[in-house]
Every structure is written in structure tokens, then in C-alpha cells.
Amino acid sequence: MIFTWMKGLVRTRFGRLAGASAGITLTVALVAAMGVFMVESNASMTARAVQAVPVDWQVQMVPGSDQVAVKTAIADAAGNAKTALVGYADVAGLEFKTDSVQSTGAGKVVGLPDGYRDTFSKGFRLLTGTYDGAVLLQQTAANLHAGPGDTIAVHRIGLADASVTVTGVVDLVSADTLFQAVGVPPGATPQAPPDNAVLMPLGQWQGLFDPQAQNRPDTVRMQWHVALDHGALVQDPQAAYQDVTHQGHNLEARVAGSALLANNLAASLDSARSDALYARVLFLFLGAPGIVLGILLTVAVTASGGDRRRRDQSLLRLRGASLPTIMRFATLEALLTAAIGVAGGLVLAALLSSLVLGHSILTAAGLPWLVGAAILGLVVALCAVLVPAAHTARTLSVANARQVVGRRSKPLWQRLYVDVALLVIAGLIYWKTAASGYQIVLAPEGVAATAVDYTAFLAPISLWVGAALLALRLSELALSRPAPLSRAIGPVASAVAIPVAASVSRQRGRIAAGVALTALAFGFASSTAIFNTTYQGQARVDAELTNGADVTVTGTTADPAGDKLGELASLPGVQGAQAMQHRFAYVGTDLQDLYGIDPQSIGSATSMANAYFANGNAAATLAKLAAEPSAVLVSDETVTDYQLKLGDTINLRLQGSDHQYHPVAFTFAGVVREFPTAPRDSFIIANADYVAQQTGVSAREVVLLRTNGDLSGVKAAAQTVAGGLAGVRITSLDDATHIIGSSLTAVDLGGLTRLELTFAVLTVAGATGLVLALGLADRRRSFAILSALGARASQLAPFIWVEGAMVFVGGAVFGMATGTLIAQVLVTELQGVFDPPPEAITLPWPYLLTALGVGLLATAGAVAQSLQDVRKTPAQRMKELQ
Amino acid sequence: MAFKKWLVEGKAVSRTFSRGGEEFTALDNASFRIAAADQIALTGRSGSGKSTLLNLVAGLDQASKGTLFWPSLGAAETLRPSHIAVMFQSLSLVPTLTVIENVALPLDLLGKAADREKLSLAALERFGLSDLADNLPEELSGGQAQRVSLARATVTSPQLVIADEPTGQIDHDTSRQVMSALRDWADETGAALLVATHDSEVAAQFPMSWQMTHGRLSAVEKETAR
């Protein structure tokens, strides 16, 4: 009997079974694919955080402690770690004599053992020469005007000067880490790396500084640099952070009193774990609505067969079936739905993960998500099928078995205005968030505990649910009076406008539910698309900030890229080119980067976002800079440190053509927070012409190129033009996206976007097409009756397309409007994801139009299918319904 | 002797269907005529071909063989709802429309917007249904629903009403009321009736009777007192 029922179910209820299974498939696939994506993202964030660290641990020995004992302690605490002993010596200064004498202030000399760069290769970029002897930092070489082959004097402390021969010049990208103060408490103000430093082989260093260590032990330090075994790290940044921190504590306990630890790996994972929390928040913000939508779709599909279920159960009861028997049949239907849906969902997740995200879902770490998704699918199927079946079975009577319309009283939520209340709550939370500029994720540096302010979810959730309920209320209200509706459709529905309007009005509850579901789907699609487009736009701004422009050619003062400006500007694919100075200037004793620009034309080569400037107005700030040649923009920190007021004169010391630093008077004109190629800490923006005039050096070291999108082509062409410049570096946005600060930005959010957008389009198609098609199929009896009465196909059509048009148009309008608002809320609440924050949301018109097109096609498909049915002869239709 | 006004004429009409790849003849070589004011009971067992014949006469289906035409009514496409009205065995009201909206449907289909309310109310009044005008079909009893179907069938004053087991799902007393109302209306208007029934008591009330047996039609003329 069970087998017969199952066969009948598949044969006669295939559409509904397939529809409900499709809803389960979407839900399961979304949970599985996004869950595995999150696991993979965490692993990739951990890997990226690990990759960014030049030296995992720096273990600095207390003078007089036993180096071997500390090394043994490191091995005990860190297992298979690799170690290298590095020497640091303070020097009073460096000097290079040619025709004139170039000298620097205090500096450091670092001794690196043989093979150091084999283990700790990150952060070194040899600009010229070799590593065989003394290698100068780029800035030091510029200060001394020295290069390979030159002999410089090192002013040792308490000893006679020593002479060393320069063999190379290096750009030490990881200078912040290598020269950090070890043993300072977490959160302490970061120490700037020295402006002057020399690297040399450890043997040479020991020859020079062992005597200094004996005289002045306070000026020489030894550090063990440790590379930990990364293979042993767990994939989750939070767990990895805790493991590495605890490992560090273990070492600290072992070497207490004899060494201090700088746990760089833990610090890097520290920032990655907040990104991981943001990833989880994004998953919830962007993925949860999709999952809820998949569940609602399943419920809507099963609910659309309520009429048929009542009749089926009525017949079963007439033929003597007991309640347990009816429930057994319903359970069978639920299990069949779940089996098809879960299998389909897992296959779809595997396909999408492979095609869209480029990874397999069959990983050990992803397995719990797959099992969880399958269980969710089973629960949803059981609830969606069994709950209405049980309700129908309990309340079934001959009278209500026929009931398909009913006279409804207003539901409780409408009487209590729950929709309005939810929208007010969303507005209040949004206002509070926007006003206070708070962070949803709190992961204080150096503190193991993290927190996510989940109450922030209330705003988008309240908005989403409130808007859907409002759509339901307004749709019902609009459809409650048949007369205006009849007049509205009169021109196209002609003779049948009155019965069509009456019929639609009588079914307003069901149609309004279709509008609300479609609005939810469009809301999900549009909010996801808008958020992701805004995010990607900001990631590009972030990359542009880091790189400077689409393509950036960075030379030196001696060999400035600006000399090639004309040739670079005329390269194919280049739409704008600007040369910019990159110098250094002393603000008091603080050496800062200085950028000399042409304020009125810099925007032709790179974006000048309002967020870069404290007053939020890029155009006004640059105009102010252009108006006064001596005007200068400085960072907030400088304004505070030096108590500057607008119009104040600031004397900065800049290197002149004689390679000496001379004071130059500038006028404080504004505050700059970020600028293309500028570091994240303090820097200065000035007029290039004024800098050139005051220093006597007109060189423009950097050229920024805006392209037509062909980054690699322009980069390659620029290489042929400027590649001959000594120490030149040519980079594009593509290079920058791999090194920008936020590991979350670096995660393949593009994959997540494609995944979500695919699901969004599928749910839009499901909400419009599937629910409509199944609903219309339920009304085949009415169409058969109308047809038998003499209705022609053209007279039946309005009964179908009017409903389709209402569901589509109502859903699309409500959904798109809601989606835009939700995206605005998400962008505001997730400010922490963006660096810099966006000025406005970005509307992805191609995607929105595609979503509309898919919804329209799905609606048209459902309507066309029903119209096809209408074209059958009345006798055929009557026979099918008997 | 006056010439009869023939509404329907069928000559050697057959209708075959495919069922499981096999041909099945539901109506076999039937010849018949229906004149104005004829009141015909169509009897026969279930599956004998009654519904097939009714569908063909109503223009709902097409014959596989033979010729079928409507001399006084026009082409098949224009028969319903102006000249021929149909009633079914099962509940045949559109569930999303009220009683009066259901009754007005044939008028809407004919584009008679001006008279729809007046004619519909008159039809309801004729069958004692005025009080139910704003009810939904699901709020009616089986007998009330069939009387509404009757009102709807007559609202356009058709010349032939075809009913397929109109009393099949209602009790005996209600069945008599419905059939009586239908025949009264036909008597008043001179419309013809073709009513399929398996109820011999109902069939006995009709002056003419056609018998279907395994797809073959035989006509029996008789005089029946009302």
C-alpha cells in the first residue's frame, strides 16, 4: 500500500514534490556551500596572516643570559621551529665622505647569520648590489648618497669609527617588525623603525660590535629569530591565535628573566581573527536571509497544495484511512521530499563550490557543515509537509474540505501593527548605529576574548521582516476592493475584468503572500548585490590607496619616474598620468613621508575620495591646497602632537640639492587621513612645485597611471619604458589586492558574491515562477469550469496573467526598495569591513536588471505554462480533473 | 404539420479515445436530432458514453467520425454561452466568485456588462436564491450549489441546456426540486433539455428518453405525464 501511494505521489503530484524538493535543494545547497566557504575562508585568512609575518618570534636575550639555554627553551616550547641568532647594535651615526660629507643621526646595524634569508626571506627587496657585505636601507642610502662600492664610516658608541664597504641597497619592507621594541606591553604605541640602518653578515657584525658590547652592553642586543612549524597550526584564526599565544606564554615561562618574546605571529593572527569574525557576520547577514528564503519557499510550495491535500485526505478518510495511516503517508511524502532535496542540495553545493568558488566541499573541515545542511533539509521537509498535513487531518470536515477561499479576519500581526513596529525598530537601531559609528566586531588587540554585537542584526532583520509584512498588508489592502482593480485592468482584460478583479480580490491573501515572498527574494538578491558591489568597489579603493593608482611606477630621487612621464602618458591603455614627489621631511624630530602633488590634476590619474580628508570634501581640500603654494596637509596625529591651527606656519626640514636638510616654511591648510601610496601613519601632502622651488630638487619620484582596465598590458608597457631606471618598481592594482591590510578583503569575497547572487537569482525564479505555477495549477478546475461555460482562451488568459503581473510587479518593487535600504543598513553596520568606508552604496544595475529579467522570465514561464493548459479542449480538461 | 426547428443534428457520429495505446470507442455510430422544446433524458450505466455524447452536443469535444451540426444555432465555436448552456455532475461553481458573480459569468463572457446585474438577480430570484447572492460557493449546500448552476445555465436564455448527472451528488428531495425547476423553466421558455441521469425516477419525468449501451445510442419516444 505504501509503495502504491509512493508511486501515485510521484506520478500525480510530481510538480509539487519537485517544487518542495527544489526549495530544500536551495536551502541545503546554500548552507553547505556557504558553510564550507566560511571554513575555507578561515583557513585562507590564517594562511594569509601567517604568510604576512617575516619573523614568527623575536626572542631577545637579556644581556649576560645563556644563548644556548634560550635556544633549547625555544626548541622545547615550539617543537620543530627553525632559529637564527641576529645581532642588533645602536650606532651614533653613519658618514660618507666624497667631495662633501654626508652624515646621518643615530642608527642601527644588524648582523644576520649565513642562510638567514633562506628561512626568513620575507620583507627583503634588494634594490641594487649584493648581500655579501654591508647593505644599506634605501632611505639610508639616499641620506648618505652612498651605493655599492662606497666605503662609509660607522660611528660606534664608545669606540673608534669603523669603515665598511657597501655591497648593496635594500628596501626592508618588514622594518617595523625587525626593529620593534621587544617586551613592550600589548597596545603600546608602536615604535618607528630607524631612518638609518645597515645590514651585514653576522661574522662581520661580531667583529665590529663585540667590543662595543663589552664597553656598552646596553647598546647591543642579541635576538633569536624563530620560524615556527606552520603545518601544526589550526585553520581557524581565533584558535590559531590562542594556540600561538599559549605557545608563546610557555616559552616566556621557560625563559623568564633571561629573554623577552615578541610574538609577531600571534599579533598577525590577532588581526585576522577579527576579520574571521567579520566573515562570520557577513555569512549571517548575507547568507541567513537566503536560507530563510529557501525554507519559506519550501513552505510556500507545500502550502500551495493545501487545497489538493484537503481533498486527498478527505478521500482517504472516506475510504476508511485512520489518522495514523494518513500521517504515515504524509511522513513518506516528507521523507521523499527530503531525500530528493538533500541529495540535490549537496550536488548543487558541490557543483557551485567547484565552479564558482574553485574548491571542493568534500573536506574534513567542511564535513560538519554538510551533515548540518542535510539535517536542516530533513527537518525543513518534515515540518513543511507534516505540520500542515497534521493540521488538516485534525480539523478536516466535509465542509472545510471544500473550503478554498474562506472569509478571513485580520491576522493578529496586522491588528497589532507588527510590521510598522519592526520598521520603527530597524530605523532606531540604524540611526543609533549611524550616529555612533560603532564597531560590530570587537577583538581588542592582545586580548584573547572577542565579541560580536549580535544585536546589530536586529536592524536588517527587522527591516527585512517588517518590509515583507508591510508588503503583505499593502498588497492585501490594494486588492481588497475589486471595483478599482477592475477599472485598472479593464483596458486589457475587457469583458472579464469584473470577474477577474473579483476573483483576484477574493484570493488577496494568497496573492499578497506571493508578493511578500517575491519581495523577500528580490530584497535578498538586491541587498546582497548592492552590498557586495559596494564592498568590491571599496576593496578597489583600498587597493588603489595601497598601490596609488591602476599602475604605479616608483623610482628614486636620483632616478625619478617623473622623467618618463611623457612616454608613460602616451602608452596604449593609459587614460591619465600624473607625476608625484615622494620625499621625506622632518616634523620636529619625526621623519615623515611627504608627497608633492599637483592638486588640480592629481585626480586625473587616481581617485581622490572624500573619505581621504578630515573635512569629507576632497574637491574643496585640494582647491585650498592649490590656492596657496605653501599650503600643506598633515595627519590628525601631527595636528594633535604639535597643536596646529589652520593657517599656522609649520617649518619642515627637507633635503635640498646639497643633500642636507633645510627648514622650509609651510602653511597648515587641512587634515589628510589617507592618500594613494601613503603609509597608514603620519604623512604630509604639499604642492609639488613649491617643494621643488624650496628644495631645488624638481624630481618627481612616482608616476601614477590610470588605465582603461588593461592592468597587465599597461604594467608590461611601463616596464619597457621605465624598467631601466635604477631601483624602479612597477606595480598594479592586482599586486596590491594581495597585500592590502585586511585579510577579509583579501578573502575571495568575489566567490561568495557569485555564490550568493546565483542563489538569489534562483530564489527569485523560485518565488515568482514556481509558487505562481503551482498556485495556478491549483486553479485548473476553475479554468475548466470557465472554459466549459464558453470562455475563450483569450478570456481565460487575464485570470492567469493578472495574478502573475501582480506578484511580479509588487514583489519586484517592494523587494528592490527593501533591498536597497537593507544594503544601506548593512554598509553602515559593517563599516569595520571597509577601509576606507564608502561614501555611498553602489547600485549594480546589470545584476539588478538580470534579477528582474530572471523574475520576469520565471513569471512569464509560469503564466505561459498555465496558458498552454488553457488551450486544451474543455473536454480534455474536465476529464483530467475527474 | 409545422416543421420542427432542429437545434442539433448528428449523423453516424463516433468518438474514439486512446487508452494505454489502444483505441477505445466511447460513442459508436450515433445518429440523433434535437429540436426546440425537446426534453430528453439520457440514460445508461457508468462508462456507457453518456458524457461523451453530451460533450459532443455541447461543442466541448469533436467527433472522430460522422457529422455533427447545429442548424439553428450556428458554428461550434459560438454555441456557448449564448445558445447552449451546460451543467455538470460535480460542483461546478468557481470557488473564488460569489453566487451572483458565478451566475453573471456567462453574461460577462458575452460582454453584456450593462444587463449583468439585472439578469443575474432575475435568474437567482427565479430559483429562490436571492438571499444567497453574496455567499461564496463553499458556504452553500449541495442542492443550493446545483440551483446556482441552474441559474447560471439559464441566465443567457439559451435554446438548449445540457446537464450531466445534475442531481448525482444531492439527496432525493433536493434532486426532485432541482429537476422540477429546470423543467419549469424549459416549459416557460421553450428551451430544449438534454439531461444525462442514471436515476430512473428522474428519467421517467422526461417525455423523451435516449438509452446508451456500450457506446451505442437508441432513442425511445414516449408520452410522460408530469
Short mmCIF file of C-alpha atoms in Angstrom, two decimals, chain A residues 516-857:
data_model
loop_
_atom_site.label_atom_id
_atom_site.label_comp_id
_atom_site.label_asym_id
_atom_site.label_seq_id
_atom_site.Cartn_x
_atom_site.Cartn_y
_atom_site.Cartn_z
CA ALA A 516 5.68 39.19 0.01
CA LEU A 517 7.69 36.06 -0.81
CA THR A 518 8.77 37.55 -4.13
CA ALA A 519 9.65 40.81 -2.35
CA LEU A 520 11.78 38.84 0.12
CA ALA A 521 13.57 37.13 -2.76
CA PHE A 522 14.16 40.39 -4.63
CA GLY A 523 15.17 42.02 -1.35
CA PHE A 524 17.71 39.28 -0.72
CA ALA A 525 19.03 39.49 -4.28
CA SER A 526 19.29 43.26 -4.40
CA SER A 527 20.68 43.79 -0.87
CA THR A 528 23.32 41.12 -1.45
CA ALA A 529 24.25 42.53 -4.82
CA ILE A 530 24.37 46.14 -3.65
CA PHE A 531 26.39 45.28 -0.53
CA ASN A 532 28.84 43.14 -2.47
CA THR A 533 29.27 45.68 -5.24
CA THR A 534 29.88 48.42 -2.69
CA TYR A 535 32.32 46.13 -0.90
CA GLN A 536 34.19 45.31 -4.09
CA GLY A 537 34.28 48.97 -5.04
CA GLN A 538 35.80 49.78 -1.67
CA ALA A 539 38.26 46.90 -1.95
CA ARG A 540 39.37 48.53 -5.18
CA VAL A 541 39.66 51.91 -3.46
CA ASP A 542 41.65 50.15 -0.73
CA ALA A 543 43.91 48.58 -3.35
CA GLU A 544 44.20 51.90 -5.15
CA LEU A 545 45.18 53.54 -1.87
CA THR A 546 47.88 50.96 -1.36
CA ASN A 547 49.16 50.96 -4.92
CA GLY A 548 48.45 54.60 -5.67
CA ALA A 549 46.70 54.12 -8.99
CA ASP A 550 45.87 51.40 -11.51
CA VAL A 551 49.57 51.17 -12.30
CA THR A 552 52.28 52.95 -10.30
CA VAL A 553 55.88 53.49 -11.37
CA THR A 554 58.07 54.22 -8.35
CA GLY A 555 61.57 55.48 -8.94
CA THR A 556 64.07 57.24 -6.69
CA THR A 557 65.12 60.87 -6.32
CA ALA A 558 68.25 60.06 -8.26
CA ASP A 559 66.35 58.21 -10.96
CA PRO A 560 62.83 59.66 -10.81
CA ALA A 561 59.98 58.02 -12.70
CA GLY A 562 58.68 61.50 -13.44
CA ASP A 563 61.38 61.83 -16.09
CA LYS A 564 59.43 59.26 -18.11
CA LEU A 565 56.05 60.92 -17.62
CA GLY A 566 55.61 61.88 -21.26
CA GLU A 567 56.40 58.41 -22.54
CA LEU A 568 54.29 56.72 -19.86
CA ALA A 569 51.32 59.01 -20.54
CA SER A 570 51.34 58.12 -24.21
CA LEU A 571 51.32 54.33 -23.65
CA PRO A 572 48.34 52.49 -25.12
CA GLY A 573 45.69 51.93 -22.46
CA VAL A 574 46.77 54.86 -20.30
CA GLN A 575 43.94 57.32 -19.72
CA GLY A 576 45.61 59.60 -17.23
CA ALA A 577 49.14 60.08 -15.89
CA GLN A 578 50.44 62.23 -13.06
CA ALA A 579 53.91 62.58 -11.59
CA MET A 580 54.18 62.95 -7.83
CA GLN A 581 57.06 63.63 -5.46
CA HIS A 582 57.79 61.21 -2.66
CA ARG A 583 60.28 62.74 -0.23
CA PHE A 584 60.89 62.69 3.49
CA ALA A 585 60.52 65.62 5.82
CA TYR A 586 61.27 66.12 9.49
CA VAL A 587 58.38 67.39 11.55
CA GLY A 588 60.30 68.27 14.67
CA THR A 589 62.29 65.09 15.21
CA ASP A 590 59.77 62.88 13.46
CA LEU A 591 60.65 61.84 9.90
CA GLN A 592 57.51 61.61 7.78
CA ASP A 593 56.72 60.77 4.17
CA LEU A 594 55.99 63.85 2.08
CA TYR A 595 54.06 63.76 -1.17
CA GLY A 596 54.31 66.68 -3.54
CA ILE A 597 51.36 66.79 -5.91
CA ASP A 598 49.62 68.96 -8.47
CA PRO A 599 46.33 69.31 -6.55
CA GLN A 600 44.22 70.29 -9.51
CA SER A 601 45.24 67.43 -11.78
CA ILE A 602 46.12 64.54 -9.45
CA GLY A 603 42.52 63.30 -9.76
CA SER A 604 43.07 62.53 -13.44
CA ALA A 605 45.33 59.60 -12.56
CA THR A 606 43.90 58.29 -9.30
CA SER A 607 40.74 58.56 -7.20
CA MET A 608 40.51 61.34 -4.68
CA ALA A 609 37.84 60.06 -2.28
CA ASN A 610 36.15 62.43 0.14
CA ALA A 611 36.98 59.98 2.92
CA TYR A 612 40.68 60.74 2.46
CA PHE A 613 40.23 64.16 4.02
CA ALA A 614 39.03 65.06 7.51
CA ASN A 615 36.50 67.57 6.23
CA GLY A 616 34.98 64.92 3.94
CA ASN A 617 35.40 67.10 0.89
CA ALA A 618 38.19 66.18 -1.49
CA ALA A 619 37.47 68.87 -4.07
CA ALA A 620 37.42 71.71 -1.54
CA THR A 621 40.57 70.50 0.23
CA LEU A 622 42.55 70.14 -3.00
CA ALA A 623 41.32 73.54 -4.19
CA LYS A 624 42.52 75.05 -0.93
CA LEU A 625 45.89 73.37 -1.38
CA ALA A 626 46.16 74.66 -4.94
CA ALA A 627 45.22 78.21 -3.90
CA GLU A 628 48.20 78.65 -1.56
CA PRO A 629 51.61 77.38 -2.81
CA SER A 630 52.95 76.86 0.71
CA ALA A 631 49.80 75.05 1.88
CA VAL A 632 50.28 71.65 3.44
CA LEU A 633 48.01 68.87 4.62
CA VAL A 634 49.10 66.83 7.61
CA SER A 635 47.69 63.92 9.59
CA ASP A 636 45.46 64.11 12.67
CA GLU A 637 48.30 62.84 14.83
CA THR A 638 50.59 65.69 13.74
CA VAL A 639 47.84 68.25 14.38
CA THR A 640 47.42 66.90 17.91
CA ASP A 641 51.12 66.46 18.65
CA TYR A 642 52.02 69.98 17.53
CA GLN A 643 48.72 71.67 18.48
CA LEU A 644 48.27 73.10 15.00
CA LYS A 645 45.53 75.51 13.94
CA LEU A 646 44.51 76.24 10.37
CA GLY A 647 46.77 78.93 8.92
CA ASP A 648 49.66 78.16 11.28
CA THR A 649 53.13 78.18 9.78
CA ILE A 650 54.95 74.85 10.07
CA ASN A 651 58.66 74.62 9.47
CA LEU A 652 59.56 71.27 7.99
CA ARG A 653 63.09 70.14 7.24
CA LEU A 654 63.52 68.81 3.71
CA GLN A 655 66.58 67.53 1.94
CA GLY A 656 67.92 70.07 -0.55
CA SER A 657 70.06 69.66 -3.63
CA ASP A 658 73.12 69.68 -1.33
CA HIS A 659 71.69 66.56 0.36
CA GLN A 660 71.42 68.45 3.62
CA TYR A 661 68.14 69.03 5.47
CA HIS A 662 66.96 72.65 5.47
CA PRO A 663 63.90 74.22 7.04
CA VAL A 664 61.07 75.13 4.68
CA ALA A 665 58.03 77.12 5.81
CA PHE A 666 54.62 75.66 5.06
CA THR A 667 51.10 76.79 5.96
CA PHE A 668 48.81 74.29 7.66
CA ALA A 669 45.73 74.06 5.42
CA GLY A 670 43.95 70.86 6.38
CA VAL A 671 43.99 67.30 7.62
CA VAL A 672 44.58 64.29 5.40
CA ARG A 673 43.79 60.80 6.61
CA GLU A 674 44.65 58.63 3.68
CA PHE A 675 46.32 59.17 0.35
CA PRO A 676 47.39 56.96 -2.55
CA THR A 677 50.68 55.12 -1.76
CA ALA A 678 50.91 56.87 1.64
CA PRO A 679 51.58 54.86 4.81
CA ARG A 680 48.84 54.36 7.38
CA ASP A 681 50.59 56.51 9.96
CA SER A 682 51.56 60.19 9.64
CA PHE A 683 52.45 61.77 6.28
CA ILE A 684 52.35 65.14 4.55
CA ILE A 685 50.79 66.41 1.32
CA ALA A 686 52.17 69.58 -0.28
CA ASN A 687 52.31 71.37 -3.63
CA ALA A 688 54.99 69.74 -5.81
CA ASP A 689 56.04 72.99 -7.44
CA TYR A 690 56.56 74.67 -4.05
CA VAL A 691 58.62 71.71 -2.78
CA ALA A 692 60.74 71.77 -5.93
CA GLN A 693 61.26 75.51 -5.66
CA GLN A 694 62.18 75.42 -1.97
CA THR A 695 64.50 72.37 -2.14
CA GLY A 696 65.98 72.98 -5.54
CA VAL A 697 65.13 69.37 -6.44
CA SER A 698 62.43 69.10 -9.07
CA ALA A 699 62.48 65.31 -9.33
CA ARG A 700 59.12 63.55 -9.18
CA GLU A 701 59.83 60.07 -7.98
CA VAL A 702 56.45 58.46 -8.65
CA VAL A 703 54.18 58.30 -11.70
CA LEU A 704 50.55 57.29 -11.26
CA LEU A 705 48.76 55.84 -14.28
CA ARG A 706 45.02 55.47 -14.78
CA THR A 707 44.28 52.72 -17.32
CA ASN A 708 41.39 51.58 -19.46
CA GLY A 709 41.34 48.37 -17.38
CA ASP A 710 44.23 46.57 -19.05
CA LEU A 711 46.40 46.47 -15.94
CA SER A 712 48.84 43.81 -17.05
CA GLY A 713 49.24 45.32 -20.53
CA VAL A 714 49.98 48.80 -19.19
CA LYS A 715 52.25 47.40 -16.48
CA ALA A 716 54.27 45.48 -19.08
CA ALA A 717 54.48 48.52 -21.36
CA ALA A 718 55.56 50.72 -18.43
CA GLN A 719 58.26 48.17 -17.67
CA THR A 720 59.73 48.64 -21.15
CA VAL A 721 59.66 52.43 -20.76
CA ALA A 722 60.86 52.82 -17.17
CA GLY A 723 62.47 49.46 -16.42
CA GLY A 724 65.90 50.94 -16.98
CA LEU A 725 65.63 53.33 -14.03
CA ALA A 726 67.72 52.20 -11.07
CA GLY A 727 65.64 50.76 -8.24
CA VAL A 728 62.39 51.29 -10.14
CA ARG A 729 59.30 49.39 -9.02
CA ILE A 730 56.27 48.98 -11.26
CA THR A 731 53.12 47.69 -9.57
CA SER A 732 49.46 47.34 -10.48
CA LEU A 733 46.21 47.05 -8.54
CA ASP A 734 46.36 43.29 -8.97
CA ASP A 735 49.58 43.22 -6.97
CA ALA A 736 48.06 45.41 -4.28
CA THR A 737 44.93 43.33 -3.74
CA HIS A 738 47.18 40.56 -2.49
CA ILE A 739 48.90 42.62 0.15
CA ILE A 740 46.30 45.04 1.44
CA GLY A 741 45.83 45.13 5.15
CA SER A 742 42.54 43.45 5.75
CA SER A 743 42.76 39.72 5.27
CA LEU A 744 38.98 39.74 4.92
CA THR A 745 39.28 41.95 1.86
CA ALA A 746 41.84 39.55 0.55
CA VAL A 747 39.49 36.60 1.01
CA ASP A 748 37.74 35.67 -2.17
CA LEU A 749 34.59 37.60 -1.45
CA GLY A 750 34.10 37.59 -5.20
CA GLY A 751 33.41 33.86 -4.89
CA LEU A 752 30.98 34.44 -2.05
CA THR A 753 29.33 37.13 -4.12
CA ARG A 754 28.91 34.88 -7.13
CA LEU A 755 27.59 32.11 -4.91
CA GLU A 756 25.07 34.35 -3.18
CA LEU A 757 23.99 36.05 -6.35
CA THR A 758 23.42 32.70 -8.03
CA PHE A 759 21.25 31.63 -5.12
CA ALA A 760 19.50 34.96 -5.09
CA VAL A 761 18.57 34.59 -8.75
CA LEU A 762 17.41 31.01 -8.15
CA THR A 763 15.22 32.09 -5.24
CA VAL A 764 13.80 34.94 -7.31
CA ALA A 765 12.98 32.43 -10.03
CA GLY A 766 11.52 30.07 -7.44
CA ALA A 767 9.48 32.72 -5.67
CA THR A 768 7.99 34.14 -8.84
CA GLY A 769 7.78 31.14 -11.14
CA LEU A 770 7.45 28.05 -9.00
CA VAL A 771 4.98 29.35 -6.45
CA LEU A 772 2.93 31.02 -9.16
CA ALA A 773 2.95 27.92 -11.37
CA LEU A 774 1.83 25.64 -8.56
CA GLY A 775 -0.79 28.14 -7.42
CA LEU A 776 -2.15 28.44 -10.92
CA ALA A 777 -2.14 24.66 -11.31
CA ASP A 778 -4.41 24.55 -8.27
CA ARG A 779 -6.92 26.65 -10.13
CA ARG A 780 -7.17 24.42 -13.18
CA ARG A 781 -10.65 23.37 -12.04
CA SER A 782 -11.86 26.95 -12.16
CA PHE A 783 -10.41 27.40 -15.63
CA ALA A 784 -12.04 24.17 -16.77
CA ILE A 785 -15.42 25.40 -15.49
CA LEU A 786 -14.98 28.75 -17.21
CA SER A 787 -13.97 27.03 -20.39
CA ALA A 788 -17.00 24.77 -20.31
CA LEU A 789 -19.19 27.82 -19.84
CA GLY A 790 -17.83 29.15 -23.11
CA ALA A 791 -14.80 31.22 -22.13
CA ARG A 792 -12.31 31.53 -24.95
CA ALA A 793 -8.58 31.21 -24.33
CA SER A 794 -8.26 34.99 -24.63
CA GLN A 795 -10.88 35.39 -21.90
CA LEU A 796 -9.16 32.90 -19.59
CA ALA A 797 -5.74 34.46 -20.01
CA PRO A 798 -6.43 37.55 -17.85
CA PHE A 799 -7.30 35.28 -14.89
CA ILE A 800 -3.72 33.99 -15.14
CA TRP A 801 -1.54 36.90 -16.17
CA VAL A 802 -3.18 39.46 -13.90
CA GLU A 803 -2.11 37.33 -10.93
CA GLY A 804 1.36 36.83 -12.38
CA ALA A 805 1.78 40.54 -13.07
CA MET A 806 0.70 41.47 -9.55
CA VAL A 807 3.06 39.02 -7.88
CA PHE A 808 5.98 40.07 -10.09
CA VAL A 809 5.47 43.83 -10.13
CA GLY A 810 4.50 44.07 -6.45
CA GLY A 811 7.33 41.77 -5.38
CA ALA A 812 9.94 43.46 -7.54
CA VAL A 813 9.04 47.00 -6.46
CA PHE A 814 8.83 46.16 -2.75
CA GLY A 815 11.84 43.87 -2.93
CA MET A 816 14.16 46.22 -4.75
CA ALA A 817 13.25 49.12 -2.48
CA THR A 818 13.72 46.99 0.63
CA GLY A 819 16.95 45.52 -0.70
CA THR A 820 18.40 48.98 -1.26
CA LEU A 821 17.51 50.01 2.29
CA ILE A 822 18.91 46.78 3.75
CA ALA A 823 22.14 47.25 1.81
CA GLN A 824 22.43 50.76 3.23
CA VAL A 825 21.95 49.36 6.75
CA LEU A 826 24.50 46.60 6.14
CA VAL A 827 27.09 49.01 4.77
CA THR A 828 26.61 51.29 7.78
CA GLU A 829 26.72 48.49 10.33
CA LEU A 830 29.69 46.76 8.73
CA GLN A 831 31.86 49.88 8.48
CA GLY A 832 34.67 47.85 10.01
CA VAL A 833 34.88 45.73 6.87
CA PHE A 834 35.65 48.75 4.76
CA ASP A 835 38.89 50.71 4.66
CA PRO A 836 38.16 53.49 3.87
CA PRO A 837 34.40 53.49 4.43
CA PRO A 838 32.30 54.03 1.28
CA GLU A 839 30.70 57.39 0.64
CA ALA A 840 27.56 55.83 -0.80
CA ILE A 841 26.25 52.44 -1.77
CA THR A 842 26.86 51.32 -5.34
CA LEU A 843 23.93 50.02 -7.37
CA PRO A 844 24.92 47.10 -9.61
CA TRP A 845 22.48 47.81 -12.41
CA PRO A 846 23.48 44.90 -14.66
CA TYR A 847 22.87 42.41 -11.86
CA LEU A 848 19.65 44.08 -10.69
CA LEU A 849 18.35 44.08 -14.25
CA THR A 850 19.36 40.43 -14.60
CA ALA A 851 17.48 39.55 -11.40
CA LEU A 852 14.44 41.44 -12.70
CA GLY A 853 14.80 39.68 -16.05
CA VAL A 854 15.02 36.26 -14.42
CA GLY A 855 11.98 37.02 -12.26
CA LEU A 856 10.09 38.23 -15.31
CA LEU A 857 11.08 35.15 -17.30
#
